[in-house]
PDB file of C-alpha atoms in Angstrom:
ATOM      1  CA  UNK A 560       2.641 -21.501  26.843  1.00 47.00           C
ATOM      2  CA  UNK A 561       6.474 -22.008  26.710  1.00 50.00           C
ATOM      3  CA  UNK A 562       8.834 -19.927  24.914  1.00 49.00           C
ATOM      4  CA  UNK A 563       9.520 -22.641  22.591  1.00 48.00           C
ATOM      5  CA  UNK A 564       5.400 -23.256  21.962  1.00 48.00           C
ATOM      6  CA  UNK A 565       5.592 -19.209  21.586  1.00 46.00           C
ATOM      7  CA  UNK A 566       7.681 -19.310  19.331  1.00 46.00           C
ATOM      8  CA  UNK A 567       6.078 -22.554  17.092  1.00 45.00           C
ATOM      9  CA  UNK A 568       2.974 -20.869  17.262  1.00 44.00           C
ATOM     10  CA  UNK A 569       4.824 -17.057  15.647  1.00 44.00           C
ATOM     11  CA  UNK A 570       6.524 -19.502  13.197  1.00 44.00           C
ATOM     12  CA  UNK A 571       3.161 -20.588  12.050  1.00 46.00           C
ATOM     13  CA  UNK A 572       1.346 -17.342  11.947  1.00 47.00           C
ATOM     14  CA  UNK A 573       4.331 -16.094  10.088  1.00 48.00           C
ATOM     15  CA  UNK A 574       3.456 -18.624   7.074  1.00 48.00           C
ATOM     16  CA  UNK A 575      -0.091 -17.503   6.368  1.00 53.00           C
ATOM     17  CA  UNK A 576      -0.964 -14.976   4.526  1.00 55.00           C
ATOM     18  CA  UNK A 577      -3.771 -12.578   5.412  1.00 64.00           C
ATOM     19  CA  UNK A 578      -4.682 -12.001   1.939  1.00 70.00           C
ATOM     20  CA  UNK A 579      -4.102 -14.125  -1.064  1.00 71.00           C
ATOM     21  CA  UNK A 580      -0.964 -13.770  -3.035  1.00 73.00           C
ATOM     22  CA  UNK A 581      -1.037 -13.305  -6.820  1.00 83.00           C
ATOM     23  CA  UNK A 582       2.361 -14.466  -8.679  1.00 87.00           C
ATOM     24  CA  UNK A 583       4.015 -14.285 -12.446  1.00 92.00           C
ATOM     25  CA  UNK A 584       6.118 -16.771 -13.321  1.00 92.00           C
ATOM     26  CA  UNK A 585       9.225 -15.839 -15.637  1.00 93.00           C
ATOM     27  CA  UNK A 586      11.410 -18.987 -17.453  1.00 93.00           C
ATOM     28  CA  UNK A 587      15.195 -18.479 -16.110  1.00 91.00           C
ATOM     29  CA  UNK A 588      17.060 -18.122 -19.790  1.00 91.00           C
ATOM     30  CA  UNK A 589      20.478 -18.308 -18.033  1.00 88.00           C
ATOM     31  CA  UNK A 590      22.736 -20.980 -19.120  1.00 86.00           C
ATOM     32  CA  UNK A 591      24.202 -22.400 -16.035  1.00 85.00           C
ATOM     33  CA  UNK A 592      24.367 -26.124 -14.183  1.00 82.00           C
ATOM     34  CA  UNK A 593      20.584 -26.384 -12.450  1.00 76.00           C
ATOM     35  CA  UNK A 594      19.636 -26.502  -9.928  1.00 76.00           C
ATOM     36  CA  UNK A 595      21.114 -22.159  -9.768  1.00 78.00           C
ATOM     37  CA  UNK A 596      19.654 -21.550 -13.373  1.00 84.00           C
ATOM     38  CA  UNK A 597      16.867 -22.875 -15.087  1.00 86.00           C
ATOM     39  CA  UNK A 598      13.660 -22.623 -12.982  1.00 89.00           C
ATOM     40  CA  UNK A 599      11.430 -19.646 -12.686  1.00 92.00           C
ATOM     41  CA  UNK A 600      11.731 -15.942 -11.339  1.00 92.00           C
ATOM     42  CA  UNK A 601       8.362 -15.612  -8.917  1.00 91.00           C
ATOM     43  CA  UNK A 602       7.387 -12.165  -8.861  1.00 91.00           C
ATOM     44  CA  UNK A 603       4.120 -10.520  -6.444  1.00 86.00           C
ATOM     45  CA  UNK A 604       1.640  -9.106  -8.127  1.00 88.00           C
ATOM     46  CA  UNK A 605      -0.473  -7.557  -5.649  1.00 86.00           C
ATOM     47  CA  UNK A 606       2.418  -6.790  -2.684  1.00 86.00           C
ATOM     48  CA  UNK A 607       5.708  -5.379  -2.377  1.00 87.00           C
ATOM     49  CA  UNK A 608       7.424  -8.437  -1.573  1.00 87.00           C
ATOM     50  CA  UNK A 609       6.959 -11.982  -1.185  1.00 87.00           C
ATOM     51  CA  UNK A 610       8.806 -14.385   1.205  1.00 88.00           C
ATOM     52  CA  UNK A 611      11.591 -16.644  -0.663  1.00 89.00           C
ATOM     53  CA  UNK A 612      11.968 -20.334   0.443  1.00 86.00           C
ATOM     54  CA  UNK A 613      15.555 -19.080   1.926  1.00 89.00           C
ATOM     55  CA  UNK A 614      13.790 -16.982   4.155  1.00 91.00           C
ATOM     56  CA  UNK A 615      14.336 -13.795   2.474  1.00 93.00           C
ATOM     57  CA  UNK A 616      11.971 -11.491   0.841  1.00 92.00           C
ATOM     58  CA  UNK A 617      12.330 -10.169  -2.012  1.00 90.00           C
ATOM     59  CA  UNK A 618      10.302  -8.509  -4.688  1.00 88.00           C
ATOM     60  CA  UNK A 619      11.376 -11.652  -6.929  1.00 91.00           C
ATOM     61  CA  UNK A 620      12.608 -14.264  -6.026  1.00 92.00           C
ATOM     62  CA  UNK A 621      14.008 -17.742  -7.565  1.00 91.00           C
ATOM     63  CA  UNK A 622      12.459 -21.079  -7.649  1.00 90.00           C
ATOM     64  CA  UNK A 623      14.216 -24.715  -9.007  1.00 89.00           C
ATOM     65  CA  UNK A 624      11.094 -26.377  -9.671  1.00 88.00           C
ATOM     66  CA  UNK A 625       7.480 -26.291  -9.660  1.00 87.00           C
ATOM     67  CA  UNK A 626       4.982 -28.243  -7.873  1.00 87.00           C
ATOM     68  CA  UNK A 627       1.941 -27.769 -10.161  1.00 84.00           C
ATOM     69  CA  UNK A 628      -0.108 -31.160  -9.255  1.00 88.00           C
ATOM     70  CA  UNK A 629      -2.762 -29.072  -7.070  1.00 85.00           C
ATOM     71  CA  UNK A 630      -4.061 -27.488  -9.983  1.00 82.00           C
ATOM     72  CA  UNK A 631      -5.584 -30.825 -11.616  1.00 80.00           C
TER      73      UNK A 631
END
């Protein structure tokens, strides 16, 4: 493999979680212009930290929206 199909392939590995991740969900109260206030505070239940769609990770982190459609 290539560094670049290395490094797709790390990426990828990097998404999945080994074991399944439990969340809360906490309304955002503050009154600001969304989409920075508004949504929900994510927080792990059953790890330290979880990985925010910036990249981050965080104990808690912020979401705009939810996708809930999956659940039925």
């Amino acid at each position: 493999m290539g560094s670049e199909e290395n490094a797709i392939t790390s990426a990828g590995q990097d998404l999945r979680a080994a074991t399944p991740s439990y969340v809360t969900l906490r309304r955002d109260l503050r009154r600001c212009a969304s989409p920075l206030c508004g949504g929900f505070f994510v927080d792990a239940v059953n790890q330290d930290s979880l990985r925010c769609a910036d990249g981050s990770r965080s104990a808690e982190c912020y979401v705009a929206d939810l996708e809930l459609s999956a659940l039925g």
